[in-house]
mmCIF file of C-alpha atoms in Angstrom:
data_model
loop_
_atom_site.group_PDB
_atom_site.id
_atom_site.type_symbol
_atom_site.label_atom_id
_atom_site.label_comp_id
_atom_site.label_asym_id
_atom_site.label_seq_id
_atom_site.Cartn_x
_atom_site.Cartn_y
_atom_site.Cartn_z
ATOM 1 C CA LEU A 230 44.491 99.667 198.083
ATOM 2 C CA ARG A 231 45.592 102.832 196.350
ATOM 3 C CA LEU A 232 46.170 103.443 192.641
ATOM 4 C CA THR A 233 48.066 106.507 191.457
ATOM 5 C CA ALA A 234 48.768 107.958 188.019
ATOM 6 C CA THR A 235 51.032 110.917 187.346
ATOM 7 C CA PRO A 236 51.321 112.721 184.019
ATOM 8 C CA GLY A 237 54.309 114.890 183.247
ATOM 9 C CA TYR A 238 56.535 116.515 180.701
ATOM 10 C CA THR A 239 60.255 115.828 180.695
ATOM 11 C CA ILE A 240 63.123 117.704 179.090
ATOM 12 C CA LEU A 241 66.535 116.044 179.045
ATOM 13 C CA HIS A 242 69.555 118.008 178.052
ATOM 14 C CA SER A 243 72.670 116.027 177.294
ATOM 15 C CA GLU A 244 76.167 117.532 177.383
ATOM 16 C CA SER A 245 78.087 114.419 176.697
ATOM 17 C CA THR A 246 80.785 114.381 174.017
ATOM 18 C CA THR A 247 79.175 111.661 172.020
ATOM 19 C CA ARG A 248 75.680 112.921 171.996
ATOM 20 C CA GLN A 249 74.699 116.545 172.137
ATOM 21 C CA GLY A 250 71.164 117.827 172.233
ATOM 22 C CA THR A 251 67.917 117.995 174.053
ATOM 23 C CA VAL A 252 65.205 115.357 174.251
ATOM 24 C CA SER A 253 61.722 116.147 175.517
ATOM 25 C CA GLY A 254 58.379 114.410 175.744
ATOM 26 C CA PHE A 255 55.350 113.492 177.809
ATOM 27 C CA THR A 256 55.780 110.912 180.550
ATOM 28 C CA TRP A 257 53.293 108.871 182.508
ATOM 29 C CA SER A 258 53.771 107.087 185.763
ATOM 30 C CA VAL A 259 51.223 104.579 187.112
ATOM 31 C CA GLY A 260 51.517 102.712 190.397
ATOM 32 C CA GLY A 261 49.562 100.758 192.938
ATOM 33 C CA ALA A 262 49.954 100.333 196.671
ATOM 34 C CA LEU A 263 48.353 98.007 199.176
ATOM 35 C CA THR A 264 48.443 99.057 202.800
ATOM 36 C CA ILE A 265 48.020 96.592 205.628
ATOM 37 C CA PRO A 266 48.126 97.617 209.262
ATOM 38 C CA ILE A 267 51.231 95.967 210.631
ATOM 39 C CA PHE A 268 51.986 98.052 213.665
ATOM 40 C CA ASP A 269 48.468 98.073 215.117
ATOM 41 C CA GLY A 270 48.567 94.324 215.701
ATOM 42 C CA LEU A 271 45.950 93.699 213.008
ATOM 43 C CA ARG A 272 43.323 95.342 215.241
ATOM 44 C CA THR A 273 41.504 96.723 212.225
ATOM 45 C CA THR A 274 40.568 93.207 211.114
ATOM 46 C CA SER A 275 39.257 92.321 214.555
ATOM 47 C CA ILE A 276 37.253 95.558 214.702
ATOM 48 C CA VAL A 277 35.677 94.726 211.338
ATOM 49 C CA ARG A 278 34.790 91.257 212.622
ATOM 50 C CA GLN A 279 33.259 92.742 215.766
ATOM 51 C CA ARG A 280 31.173 95.136 213.721
ATOM 52 C CA HIS A 281 30.014 92.336 211.447
ATOM 53 C CA ALA A 282 29.036 90.322 214.524
ATOM 54 C CA GLU A 283 27.124 93.325 215.892
ATOM 55 C CA ILE A 284 25.299 93.751 212.580
ATOM 56 C CA ASP A 285 24.431 90.048 212.522
ATOM 57 C CA ARG A 286 23.137 90.259 216.115
ATOM 58 C CA ARG A 287 20.968 93.275 215.314
ATOM 59 C CA LEU A 288 19.607 91.602 212.190
ATOM 60 C CA ALA A 289 18.710 88.553 214.281
ATOM 61 C CA GLU A 290 16.919 90.798 216.797
ATOM 62 C CA LEU A 291 15.023 92.504 213.984
ATOM 63 C CA ASP A 292 14.054 89.141 212.500
ATOM 64 C CA ARG A 293 12.842 87.928 215.903
ATOM 65 C CA ALA A 294 10.850 91.151 216.430
ATOM 66 C CA LEU A 295 9.235 90.841 213.001
ATOM 67 C CA ARG A 296 8.295 87.220 213.604
ATOM 68 C CA LEU A 297 6.829 88.126 216.996
ATOM 69 C CA ALA A 298 4.820 90.967 215.416
ATOM 70 C CA VAL A 299 3.429 88.597 212.778
ATOM 71 C CA VAL A 300 2.454 86.071 215.455
ATOM 72 C CA GLU A 301 0.836 88.768 217.604
ATOM 73 C CA ALA A 302 -1.067 90.215 214.645
ATOM 74 C CA SER A 303 -2.283 86.758 213.595
ATOM 75 C CA ALA A 304 -3.366 85.918 217.131
ATOM 76 C CA ALA A 305 -5.156 89.262 217.501
ATOM 77 C CA LEU A 306 -6.942 88.781 214.187
ATOM 78 C CA ALA A 307 -8.021 85.264 215.173
ATOM 79 C CA SER A 308 -9.205 86.612 218.522
ATOM 80 C CA GLU A 309 -11.236 89.305 216.787
ATOM 81 C CA ASN A 310 -12.828 86.764 214.442
ATOM 82 C CA GLN A 311 -13.763 84.575 217.425
ATOM 83 C CA ALA A 312 -15.175 87.612 219.262
ATOM 84 C CA ARG A 313 -17.285 88.491 216.211
ATOM 85 C CA ARG A 314 -18.668 84.936 216.049
ATOM 86 C CA THR A 315 -19.474 85.122 219.765
ATOM 87 C CA LEU A 316 -21.188 88.488 219.231
ATOM 88 C CA ALA A 317 -23.335 87.035 216.446
ATOM 89 C CA ALA A 318 -24.388 84.134 218.694
ATOM 90 C CA VAL A 319 -25.190 86.484 221.587
ATOM 91 C CA GLN A 320 -27.251 88.711 219.304
ATOM 92 C CA ALA A 321 -29.251 85.659 218.258
ATOM 93 C CA GLN A 322 -29.800 84.824 221.948
ATOM 94 C CA TYR A 323 -30.959 88.388 222.560
ATOM 95 C CA ALA A 324 -33.451 88.130 219.703
ATOM 96 C CA LEU A 325 -34.810 84.941 221.279
ATOM 97 C CA ALA A 326 -35.010 86.626 224.703
ATOM 98 C CA VAL A 327 -36.992 89.546 223.212
ATOM 99 C CA SER A 328 -39.335 87.111 221.462
ATOM 100 C CA LEU A 329 -39.771 85.125 224.684
ATOM 101 C CA ARG A 330 -40.538 88.284 226.689
ATOM 102 C CA GLU A 331 -43.132 89.365 224.138
ATOM 103 C CA ASP A 332 -44.788 85.914 224.237
ATOM 104 C CA VAL A 333 -44.815 85.894 228.038
ATOM 105 C CA GLU A 334 -46.339 89.400 228.117
ATOM 106 C CA GLN A 335 -49.075 88.277 225.709
ATOM 107 C CA ASN A 336 -49.746 85.212 227.882
ATOM 108 C CA TYR A 337 -49.896 87.456 230.968
ATOM 109 C CA VAL A 338 -52.396 89.770 229.268
ATOM 110 C CA ALA A 339 -54.420 86.681 228.336
ATOM 111 C CA GLY A 340 -54.276 85.586 231.972
ATOM 112 C CA ARG A 341 -52.396 82.324 231.372
ATOM 113 C CA VAL A 342 -49.209 83.092 233.366
ATOM 114 C CA PRO A 343 -48.427 85.082 236.508
ATOM 115 C CA TYR A 344 -46.546 88.395 236.421
ATOM 116 C CA VAL A 345 -43.457 86.721 237.893
ATOM 117 C CA ASN A 346 -42.908 85.008 234.544
ATOM 118 C CA VAL A 347 -42.934 88.425 232.810
ATOM 119 C CA LEU A 348 -40.353 89.715 235.282
ATOM 120 C CA LEU A 349 -38.148 86.664 234.687
ATOM 121 C CA ALA A 350 -38.390 87.168 230.918
ATOM 122 C CA ILE A 351 -37.393 90.836 231.339
ATOM 123 C CA VAL A 352 -34.404 89.778 233.466
ATOM 124 C CA GLU A 353 -33.319 87.303 230.758
ATOM 125 C CA GLU A 354 -33.669 89.986 228.068
ATOM 126 C CA GLN A 355 -31.570 92.439 230.100
ATOM 127 C CA SER A 356 -28.979 89.759 230.769
ATOM 128 C CA ALA A 357 -28.742 89.060 227.039
ATOM 129 C CA ALA A 358 -28.365 92.807 226.386
ATOM 130 C CA ARG A 359 -25.485 92.988 228.902
ATOM 131 C CA THR A 360 -23.883 89.984 227.226
ATOM 132 C CA ILE A 361 -24.102 91.792 223.868
ATOM 133 C CA LEU A 362 -22.296 94.778 225.369
ATOM 134 C CA GLN A 363 -19.578 92.506 226.748
ATOM 135 C CA ALA A 364 -19.216 90.774 223.369
ATOM 136 C CA GLU A 365 -18.987 94.132 221.557
ATOM 137 C CA ARG A 366 -16.347 95.230 224.049
ATOM 138 C CA ALA A 367 -14.403 92.027 223.377
ATOM 139 C CA VAL A 368 -14.545 92.720 219.620
ATOM 140 C CA LEU A 369 -13.244 96.253 220.143
ATOM 141 C CA ALA A 370 -10.496 95.060 222.495
ATOM 142 C CA ALA A 371 -9.401 92.469 219.956
ATOM 143 C CA ARG A 372 -9.360 95.147 217.232
ATOM 144 C CA VAL A 373 -7.216 97.440 219.412
ATOM 145 C CA THR A 374 -4.815 94.566 220.084
ATOM 146 C CA TRP A 375 -4.579 93.882 216.339
ATOM 147 C CA VAL A 376 -3.935 97.557 215.521
ATOM 148 C CA ARG A 377 -1.224 97.719 218.195
ATOM 149 C CA ALA A 378 0.370 94.592 216.788
ATOM 150 C CA ILE A 379 0.608 95.987 213.258
ATOM 151 C CA ALA A 380 1.358 99.620 214.184
ATOM 152 C CA PRO A 381 5.005 100.687 213.916
#
């Protein structure tokens, strides 16, 4: 669609027998034009439709990627919360293992239990300490997964 406006100044000089003289004045011309591709087989319309379809496809891909990122971030956050609960439980078990080892050592010093029981209590305490390390690692891994899910 094209709109045009043309200003101008016109001088008319008449040499007729009935009317002699000169007439002058400003003139304006305004017009509009609509161009439609006829000779290109209306390809322009089909190209516009193709581009709209491409935009719609890309928007759908973006929407799917955003939804997937939200799901991944939510899952990673839930995993981290579960890992933190597990860590708290393992730390409580470790505290019990330390308390048990101390009691067994006191009983050994008092002569009530053999040294094998002290060794077993030490093994349990070390096992609980290893479990704490594994639980802390799981918390950190879940945090890394969450950060990767929300990072651009």
